[in-house]
Amino acid sequence: MTKILTIISGKGGTGKTTVAASLAVLVSKTKKIAVADCDVDAPNLGLSLGLKEKDYSSFIKIRATEKAELIKEKCTGCKECLNICSFNAIKWNKKQNIPVFDKLLCEGCGTCKIICPENAIKLKKVENATISVGETYGFSIVSGQLKIGESGSGRIVMEVKRKAQEIARKKNAEIILVDSSAGIGCPVIASVNGSDYVIAVTEPTPSALSDLKRGLKIVNHFRIPCGIVINKYDLNKEFSDKIEAFTKKNKIQILGKIPYNKGFVKALVNLRPAVVYNKRFEPLFIKILDNLKKSYKI
Ligand code: SF4
Ligand code: SF4
């Protein structure tokens, strides 16, 4: 059965995608994998793996949200709907005496539809994301991209994971590696849900630890085993010790500690995973995988 390994971070900018790209390349050397970029607001894993837009072969349009739309011929101009929208998405066209719905602001909650006495408002499904599939380093990567101003990121993540599972089944992949978005919102919950193991990437700063704790609450909610990677640990050793004390107290395994090195930035600039850009980084990530294998069979 395919196992799902998900990488989260809580705080943005901790190096989650850098870790994901290098782990994907290393794991793919010994196992068949598929990769899912579930950071649908800012999907960068493909870029970190050197993929450009032209390298993606299939594009799937997703319609997972709804927007209010007026049925003009039914509207009597009663203005019942005018001030009902909590998202300020309804304006008034004085000339035509009809409401106008701002597509960017409308969240598709349906309140205006319910309030309209004439049934003059309908909710229409709109295209809110694209899912694309590319190939790199011998594995498939499924990437979801939310359209600007659109909502429904959690549902898009589910679609990205579904597509990755479909590819994994076809290719007999043993592992799906999921790169989640930062934070603790819907896309993270959708990424973590159904995972077999979670790797949480953090850095030695108070905000990163605070966000890590919030992220781990999601992981614990789903009772998923997890381990921690401390990135740039040597920039603030004292705080790294605090993170280690926290993990010890909560019986969470430290999978690895990555020192700060400008080479990681250069790897990103050159669109190469760190382990490909500089072989000297490989042992750091091999250690993470070895520690992971000790506590969880992948
Ligand atoms: S569906 Fe909801 S969010 Fe959209 S315009 Fe109507 S009340 Fe506003
Ligand atoms: S509540 Fe219905 S009928 Fe009244 S203005 Fe709004 S859309 Fe038109």
mmCIF file of C-alpha atoms and ligand atoms in Angstrom:
data_model
loop_
_atom_site.group_PDB
_atom_site.id
_atom_site.type_symbol
_atom_site.label_atom_id
_atom_site.label_comp_id
_atom_site.label_asym_id
_atom_site.label_seq_id
_atom_site.Cartn_x
_atom_site.Cartn_y
_atom_site.Cartn_z
ATOM 1 C CA MET A 1 0.000 0.000 0.000
ATOM 2 C CA THR A 2 1.243 3.503 -0.845
ATOM 3 C CA LYS A 3 2.390 5.485 2.186
ATOM 4 C CA ILE A 4 1.885 9.223 2.439
ATOM 5 C CA LEU A 5 4.728 11.243 3.917
ATOM 6 C CA THR A 6 3.790 14.896 4.493
ATOM 7 C CA ILE A 7 6.077 17.824 5.182
ATOM 8 C CA ILE A 8 4.679 20.782 7.145
ATOM 9 C CA SER A 9 6.238 23.799 8.810
ATOM 10 C CA GLY A 10 3.785 25.983 10.720
ATOM 11 C CA LYS A 11 5.775 29.134 9.990
ATOM 12 C CA GLY A 12 6.623 30.061 6.393
ATOM 13 C CA GLY A 13 10.246 30.432 5.286
ATOM 14 C CA THR A 14 11.677 27.664 7.468
ATOM 15 C CA GLY A 15 13.013 25.718 4.465
ATOM 16 C CA LYS A 16 10.170 23.199 4.190
ATOM 17 C CA THR A 17 10.255 23.034 0.393
ATOM 18 C CA THR A 18 14.071 22.807 0.367
ATOM 19 C CA VAL A 19 13.805 19.782 2.659
ATOM 20 C CA ALA A 20 10.956 18.307 0.572
ATOM 21 C CA ALA A 21 12.887 18.636 -2.721
ATOM 22 C CA SER A 22 16.040 16.974 -1.379
ATOM 23 C CA LEU A 23 14.134 14.189 0.379
ATOM 24 C CA ALA A 24 12.140 13.515 -2.818
ATOM 25 C CA VAL A 25 15.333 13.112 -4.861
ATOM 26 C CA LEU A 26 16.977 10.857 -2.242
ATOM 27 C CA VAL A 27 13.941 8.642 -1.593
ATOM 28 C CA SER A 28 13.366 8.231 -5.346
ATOM 29 C CA LYS A 29 16.810 6.613 -5.668
ATOM 30 C CA THR A 30 15.597 3.510 -3.823
ATOM 31 C CA LYS A 31 11.793 3.639 -4.073
ATOM 32 C CA LYS A 32 9.158 4.558 -6.623
ATOM 33 C CA ILE A 33 7.542 7.779 -5.501
ATOM 34 C CA ALA A 34 5.023 10.408 -6.575
ATOM 35 C CA VAL A 35 5.168 13.948 -5.261
ATOM 36 C CA ALA A 36 2.261 16.299 -4.478
ATOM 37 C CA ASP A 37 2.835 20.043 -4.141
ATOM 38 C CA CYS A 38 -0.100 20.979 -1.929
ATOM 39 C CA ASP A 39 1.055 24.535 -1.235
ATOM 40 C CA VAL A 40 -1.725 25.669 -3.563
ATOM 41 C CA ASP A 41 -1.352 29.390 -2.737
ATOM 42 C CA ALA A 42 2.358 29.417 -3.604
ATOM 43 C CA PRO A 43 3.409 26.147 -5.260
ATOM 44 C CA ASN A 44 7.214 26.238 -5.489
ATOM 45 C CA LEU A 45 8.285 22.614 -5.161
ATOM 46 C CA GLY A 46 8.331 22.140 -8.940
ATOM 47 C CA LEU A 47 10.609 25.173 -9.256
ATOM 48 C CA SER A 48 12.921 23.832 -6.537
ATOM 49 C CA LEU A 49 13.137 20.639 -8.582
ATOM 50 C CA GLY A 50 14.030 22.606 -11.719
ATOM 51 C CA LEU A 51 10.668 22.297 -13.492
ATOM 52 C CA LYS A 52 9.517 25.149 -15.710
ATOM 53 C CA GLU A 53 5.957 25.698 -16.944
ATOM 54 C CA LYS A 54 6.728 24.053 -20.298
ATOM 55 C CA ASP A 55 7.762 20.840 -18.470
ATOM 56 C CA TYR A 56 4.222 20.189 -17.228
ATOM 57 C CA SER A 57 2.322 17.900 -19.571
ATOM 58 C CA SER A 58 -1.250 17.925 -18.366
ATOM 59 C CA PHE A 59 -3.382 20.715 -16.969
ATOM 60 C CA ILE A 60 -6.681 20.035 -15.244
ATOM 61 C CA LYS A 61 -9.072 22.900 -14.534
ATOM 62 C CA ILE A 62 -10.834 22.579 -11.184
ATOM 63 C CA ARG A 63 -14.228 24.039 -10.349
ATOM 64 C CA ALA A 64 -14.517 23.729 -6.589
ATOM 65 C CA THR A 65 -16.124 27.013 -5.532
ATOM 66 C CA GLU A 66 -19.351 28.850 -6.239
ATOM 67 C CA LYS A 67 -20.114 32.530 -6.837
ATOM 68 C CA ALA A 68 -23.405 34.439 -6.736
ATOM 69 C CA GLU A 69 -24.915 35.331 -10.103
ATOM 70 C CA LEU A 70 -28.005 37.403 -10.885
ATOM 71 C CA ILE A 71 -30.888 36.088 -12.984
ATOM 72 C CA LYS A 72 -31.638 39.536 -14.373
ATOM 73 C CA GLU A 73 -35.115 38.847 -15.721
ATOM 74 C CA LYS A 74 -36.334 37.729 -12.268
ATOM 75 C CA CYS A 75 -34.916 40.699 -10.290
ATOM 76 C CA THR A 76 -37.473 43.323 -9.232
ATOM 77 C CA GLY A 77 -34.864 45.677 -7.759
ATOM 78 C CA CYS A 78 -36.278 45.340 -4.227
ATOM 79 C CA LYS A 79 -32.787 45.806 -2.674
ATOM 80 C CA GLU A 80 -33.420 43.096 -0.042
ATOM 81 C CA CYS A 81 -30.007 41.628 -0.860
ATOM 82 C CA LEU A 82 -28.052 44.898 -0.903
ATOM 83 C CA ASN A 83 -26.703 45.006 2.663
ATOM 84 C CA ILE A 84 -26.843 41.314 3.485
ATOM 85 C CA CYS A 85 -23.362 40.297 2.318
ATOM 86 C CA SER A 86 -20.782 39.989 5.121
ATOM 87 C CA PHE A 87 -18.028 40.113 2.497
ATOM 88 C CA ASN A 88 -19.191 43.413 0.990
ATOM 89 C CA ALA A 89 -19.486 41.723 -2.395
ATOM 90 C CA ILE A 90 -22.821 43.281 -3.418
ATOM 91 C CA LYS A 91 -22.881 46.742 -5.012
ATOM 92 C CA TRP A 92 -25.777 48.529 -6.658
ATOM 93 C CA ASN A 93 -26.125 49.488 -10.313
ATOM 94 C CA LYS A 94 -28.326 52.587 -10.089
ATOM 95 C CA LYS A 95 -28.858 52.868 -13.821
ATOM 96 C CA GLN A 96 -30.177 49.327 -14.215
ATOM 97 C CA ASN A 97 -31.585 49.110 -10.665
ATOM 98 C CA ILE A 98 -30.002 45.719 -10.074
ATOM 99 C CA PRO A 99 -27.359 44.316 -7.680
ATOM 100 C CA VAL A 100 -23.847 43.666 -8.985
ATOM 101 C CA PHE A 101 -21.765 40.842 -7.486
ATOM 102 C CA ASP A 102 -18.018 41.353 -7.074
ATOM 103 C CA LYS A 103 -16.527 37.991 -8.115
ATOM 104 C CA LEU A 104 -13.304 38.601 -6.196
ATOM 105 C CA LEU A 105 -15.085 39.313 -2.912
ATOM 106 C CA CYS A 106 -17.921 36.783 -3.162
ATOM 107 C CA GLU A 107 -17.283 33.711 -0.984
ATOM 108 C CA GLY A 108 -20.278 31.805 -2.321
ATOM 109 C CA CYS A 109 -21.918 31.579 1.113
ATOM 110 C CA GLY A 110 -25.419 31.698 -0.438
ATOM 111 C CA THR A 111 -26.949 34.194 2.022
ATOM 112 C CA CYS A 112 -28.117 36.526 -0.761
ATOM 113 C CA LYS A 113 -29.688 33.578 -2.602
ATOM 114 C CA ILE A 114 -31.667 32.633 0.512
ATOM 115 C CA ILE A 115 -32.820 36.210 1.192
ATOM 116 C CA CYS A 116 -33.994 36.983 -2.360
ATOM 117 C CA PRO A 117 -37.833 36.794 -2.477
ATOM 118 C CA GLU A 118 -37.816 36.382 -6.262
ATOM 119 C CA ASN A 119 -35.297 33.522 -6.587
ATOM 120 C CA ALA A 120 -33.283 35.891 -8.748
ATOM 121 C CA ILE A 121 -29.867 34.804 -7.435
ATOM 122 C CA LYS A 122 -28.143 31.523 -8.220
ATOM 123 C CA LEU A 123 -24.785 30.076 -7.168
ATOM 124 C CA LYS A 124 -22.638 29.148 -10.137
ATOM 125 C CA LYS A 125 -19.592 26.867 -10.014
ATOM 126 C CA VAL A 126 -16.441 28.716 -11.085
ATOM 127 C CA GLU A 127 -12.988 27.592 -12.091
ATOM 128 C CA ASN A 128 -10.756 28.307 -9.102
ATOM 129 C CA ALA A 129 -7.589 26.290 -9.650
ATOM 130 C CA THR A 130 -5.398 24.372 -12.058
ATOM 131 C CA ILE A 131 -3.709 21.081 -11.338
ATOM 132 C CA SER A 132 -0.676 20.244 -13.444
ATOM 133 C CA VAL A 133 1.483 17.130 -13.719
ATOM 134 C CA GLY A 134 5.193 17.139 -14.520
ATOM 135 C CA GLU A 135 8.073 14.647 -14.545
ATOM 136 C CA THR A 136 11.479 15.202 -13.009
ATOM 137 C CA TYR A 137 14.281 13.081 -11.507
ATOM 138 C CA GLY A 138 12.294 9.986 -12.560
ATOM 139 C CA PHE A 139 9.105 10.741 -10.621
ATOM 140 C CA SER A 140 5.822 12.541 -11.246
ATOM 141 C CA ILE A 141 4.962 15.752 -9.467
ATOM 142 C CA VAL A 142 1.376 16.942 -9.159
ATOM 143 C CA SER A 143 1.057 20.635 -8.465
ATOM 144 C CA GLY A 144 -2.062 22.605 -7.537
ATOM 145 C CA GLN A 145 -2.355 26.333 -8.137
ATOM 146 C CA LEU A 146 -5.227 28.377 -6.763
ATOM 147 C CA LYS A 147 -6.391 31.256 -8.973
ATOM 148 C CA ILE A 148 -5.794 34.735 -7.546
ATOM 149 C CA GLY A 149 -8.534 35.808 -5.141
ATOM 150 C CA GLU A 150 -10.169 32.377 -5.105
ATOM 151 C CA SER A 151 -11.088 30.361 -2.021
ATOM 152 C CA GLY A 152 -11.466 26.606 -1.543
ATOM 153 C CA SER A 153 -7.771 25.801 -1.005
ATOM 154 C CA GLY A 154 -8.576 22.758 1.169
ATOM 155 C CA ARG A 155 -10.678 21.219 -1.605
ATOM 156 C CA ILE A 156 -7.929 21.862 -4.156
ATOM 157 C CA VAL A 157 -5.412 20.091 -1.897
ATOM 158 C CA MET A 158 -7.746 17.070 -1.791
ATOM 159 C CA GLU A 159 -7.853 17.093 -5.620
ATOM 160 C CA VAL A 160 -4.043 17.309 -5.853
ATOM 161 C CA LYS A 161 -3.685 14.374 -3.462
ATOM 162 C CA ARG A 162 -6.319 12.389 -5.382
ATOM 163 C CA LYS A 163 -4.402 12.916 -8.630
ATOM 164 C CA ALA A 164 -1.101 11.943 -6.953
ATOM 165 C CA GLN A 165 -2.750 8.766 -5.622
ATOM 166 C CA GLU A 166 -4.056 7.934 -9.103
ATOM 167 C CA ILE A 167 -0.543 8.317 -10.548
ATOM 168 C CA ALA A 168 0.990 6.367 -7.656
ATOM 169 C CA ARG A 169 -1.439 3.478 -8.333
ATOM 170 C CA LYS A 170 -0.623 3.451 -12.056
ATOM 171 C CA LYS A 171 3.127 3.534 -11.444
ATOM 172 C CA ASN A 172 3.133 1.254 -8.396
ATOM 173 C CA ALA A 173 4.690 4.008 -6.304
ATOM 174 C CA GLU A 174 5.375 3.050 -2.696
ATOM 175 C CA ILE A 175 5.456 6.591 -1.335
ATOM 176 C CA ILE A 176 3.629 9.845 -1.995
ATOM 177 C CA LEU A 177 5.590 12.775 -0.661
ATOM 178 C CA VAL A 178 3.357 15.761 0.109
ATOM 179 C CA ASP A 179 4.689 19.307 0.450
ATOM 180 C CA SER A 180 2.056 21.145 2.485
ATOM 181 C CA SER A 181 1.641 24.892 2.690
ATOM 182 C CA ALA A 182 2.828 26.788 5.764
ATOM 183 C CA GLY A 183 0.389 27.792 8.486
ATOM 184 C CA ILE A 184 -2.446 25.883 10.098
ATOM 185 C CA GLY A 185 -5.333 26.582 7.729
ATOM 186 C CA CYS A 186 -7.526 24.436 5.492
ATOM 187 C CA PRO A 187 -4.766 23.446 3.022
ATOM 188 C CA VAL A 188 -2.565 22.197 5.873
ATOM 189 C CA ILE A 189 -5.408 20.242 7.467
ATOM 190 C CA ALA A 190 -6.256 18.714 4.069
ATOM 191 C CA SER A 191 -2.574 17.864 3.500
ATOM 192 C CA VAL A 192 -2.051 16.245 6.904
ATOM 193 C CA ASN A 193 -5.335 14.322 6.923
ATOM 194 C CA GLY A 194 -4.727 10.773 5.666
ATOM 195 C CA SER A 195 -0.924 10.974 6.022
ATOM 196 C CA ASP A 196 1.064 8.076 7.451
ATOM 197 C CA TYR A 197 3.884 10.222 8.799
ATOM 198 C CA VAL A 198 4.516 13.972 9.122
ATOM 199 C CA ILE A 199 7.862 15.743 9.053
ATOM 200 C CA ALA A 200 7.647 19.217 10.622
ATOM 201 C CA VAL A 201 10.396 21.611 9.569
ATOM 202 C CA THR A 202 11.196 24.436 11.952
ATOM 203 C CA GLU A 203 13.938 26.988 12.677
ATOM 204 C CA PRO A 204 15.348 28.341 15.952
ATOM 205 C CA THR A 205 13.125 31.407 16.387
ATOM 206 C CA PRO A 206 10.274 32.025 18.866
ATOM 207 C CA SER A 207 7.748 32.522 16.050
ATOM 208 C CA ALA A 208 8.769 29.260 14.357
ATOM 209 C CA LEU A 209 8.420 27.317 17.636
ATOM 210 C CA SER A 210 5.055 28.911 18.343
ATOM 211 C CA ASP A 211 3.808 28.031 14.831
ATOM 212 C CA LEU A 212 5.321 24.547 15.072
ATOM 213 C CA LYS A 213 3.278 23.897 18.225
ATOM 214 C CA ARG A 214 0.131 25.000 16.407
ATOM 215 C CA GLY A 215 0.951 22.770 13.438
ATOM 216 C CA LEU A 216 1.574 19.803 15.721
ATOM 217 C CA LYS A 217 -1.905 20.227 17.197
ATOM 218 C CA ILE A 218 -3.288 19.338 13.759
ATOM 219 C CA VAL A 219 -0.944 16.341 13.514
ATOM 220 C CA ASN A 220 -1.935 15.170 16.996
ATOM 221 C CA HIS A 221 -5.618 15.623 16.188
ATOM 222 C CA PHE A 222 -5.259 13.015 13.438
ATOM 223 C CA ARG A 223 -2.945 10.880 15.670
ATOM 224 C CA ILE A 224 -0.226 10.756 13.024
ATOM 225 C CA PRO A 225 3.365 9.922 14.017
ATOM 226 C CA CYS A 226 5.769 12.767 13.357
ATOM 227 C CA GLY A 227 9.356 13.943 13.624
ATOM 228 C CA ILE A 228 11.064 17.341 13.571
ATOM 229 C CA VAL A 229 13.801 18.817 11.407
ATOM 230 C CA ILE A 230 15.492 21.948 12.788
ATOM 231 C CA ASN A 231 16.759 23.983 9.871
ATOM 232 C CA LYS A 232 19.501 26.640 10.324
ATOM 233 C CA TYR A 233 19.862 25.256 13.854
ATOM 234 C CA ASP A 234 23.288 26.861 14.374
ATOM 235 C CA LEU A 235 21.984 30.428 13.862
ATOM 236 C CA ASN A 236 20.609 30.344 17.403
ATOM 237 C CA LYS A 237 21.901 27.306 19.284
ATOM 238 C CA GLU A 238 20.297 28.400 22.525
ATOM 239 C CA PHE A 239 16.870 28.419 20.927
ATOM 240 C CA SER A 240 17.576 25.148 19.099
ATOM 241 C CA ASP A 241 18.128 23.653 22.564
ATOM 242 C CA LYS A 242 14.718 24.999 23.591
ATOM 243 C CA ILE A 243 13.120 23.268 20.595
ATOM 244 C CA GLU A 244 14.926 20.047 21.481
ATOM 245 C CA ALA A 245 13.719 20.319 25.089
ATOM 246 C CA PHE A 246 10.171 20.789 23.788
ATOM 247 C CA THR A 247 10.442 17.692 21.547
ATOM 248 C CA LYS A 248 11.905 15.639 24.414
ATOM 249 C CA LYS A 249 9.116 16.662 26.755
ATOM 250 C CA ASN A 250 6.515 15.761 24.143
ATOM 251 C CA LYS A 251 8.275 12.564 23.007
ATOM 252 C CA ILE A 252 8.731 13.788 19.447
ATOM 253 C CA GLN A 253 11.755 12.579 17.560
ATOM 254 C CA ILE A 254 14.323 15.014 16.139
ATOM 255 C CA LEU A 255 14.996 13.601 12.675
ATOM 256 C CA GLY A 256 17.793 15.971 11.843
ATOM 257 C CA LYS A 257 19.454 19.331 12.304
ATOM 258 C CA ILE A 258 20.560 21.303 9.253
ATOM 259 C CA PRO A 259 23.164 24.059 9.641
ATOM 260 C CA TYR A 260 22.866 27.422 7.922
ATOM 261 C CA ASN A 261 24.755 27.451 4.637
ATOM 262 C CA LYS A 262 24.571 29.928 1.764
ATOM 263 C CA GLY A 263 24.754 26.912 -0.546
ATOM 264 C CA PHE A 264 21.049 26.191 0.171
ATOM 265 C CA VAL A 265 20.136 29.627 -1.162
ATOM 266 C CA LYS A 266 22.397 29.115 -4.194
ATOM 267 C CA ALA A 267 20.700 25.763 -4.848
ATOM 268 C CA LEU A 268 17.310 27.536 -4.845
ATOM 269 C CA VAL A 269 18.576 30.289 -7.133
ATOM 270 C CA ASN A 270 19.887 27.638 -9.539
ATOM 271 C CA LEU A 271 16.618 25.638 -9.378
ATOM 272 C CA ARG A 272 18.379 22.544 -8.038
ATOM 273 C CA PRO A 273 17.545 20.466 -4.971
ATOM 274 C CA ALA A 274 20.277 21.023 -2.361
ATOM 275 C CA VAL A 275 21.483 17.393 -2.569
ATOM 276 C CA VAL A 276 21.906 17.742 -6.349
ATOM 277 C CA TYR A 277 23.479 21.200 -6.238
ATOM 278 C CA ASN A 278 26.091 20.170 -3.702
ATOM 279 C CA LYS A 279 26.789 16.524 -2.846
ATOM 280 C CA ARG A 280 28.195 17.656 0.509
ATOM 281 C CA PHE A 281 24.589 18.297 1.646
ATOM 282 C CA GLU A 282 23.579 14.682 0.985
ATOM 283 C CA PRO A 283 24.638 13.195 4.390
ATOM 284 C CA LEU A 284 22.377 15.685 6.215
ATOM 285 C CA PHE A 285 19.314 14.405 4.386
ATOM 286 C CA ILE A 286 20.402 10.760 4.451
ATOM 287 C CA LYS A 287 20.575 11.105 8.253
ATOM 288 C CA ILE A 288 17.010 12.460 8.312
ATOM 289 C CA LEU A 289 15.823 9.447 6.310
ATOM 290 C CA ASP A 290 17.812 6.995 8.460
ATOM 291 C CA ASN A 291 16.285 8.434 11.630
ATOM 292 C CA LEU A 292 12.853 8.319 10.035
ATOM 293 C CA LYS A 293 13.321 4.645 9.108
ATOM 294 C CA LYS A 294 14.304 3.878 12.730
ATOM 295 C CA SER A 295 10.957 5.117 14.058
ATOM 296 C CA TYR A 296 8.735 4.472 11.060
ATOM 297 C CA LYS A 297 9.004 1.904 8.288
ATOM 298 C CA ILE A 298 8.913 3.700 4.936
HETATM 299 S S1 SF4 B 1 -23.023 34.393 -2.008
HETATM 300 FE FE1 SF4 B 1 -22.503 35.206 0.012
HETATM 301 S S2 SF4 B 1 -20.526 36.144 -0.340
HETATM 302 FE FE2 SF4 B 1 -21.428 35.910 -2.345
HETATM 303 S S3 SF4 B 1 -22.465 37.810 -2.742
HETATM 304 FE FE3 SF4 B 1 -23.981 36.416 -1.837
HETATM 305 S S4 SF4 B 1 -23.915 36.900 0.347
HETATM 306 FE FE4 SF4 B 1 -22.053 37.756 -0.568
HETATM 307 S S1 SF4 B 2 -33.210 40.511 -3.404
HETATM 308 FE FE1 SF4 B 2 -33.491 39.509 -5.378
HETATM 309 S S2 SF4 B 2 -35.068 40.669 -6.383
HETATM 310 FE FE2 SF4 B 2 -34.360 41.922 -4.714
HETATM 311 S S3 SF4 B 2 -32.755 43.191 -5.626
HETATM 312 FE FE3 SF4 B 2 -31.751 41.416 -4.800
HETATM 313 S S4 SF4 B 2 -31.666 40.014 -6.520
HETATM 314 FE FE4 SF4 B 2 -33.180 41.556 -7.048
#
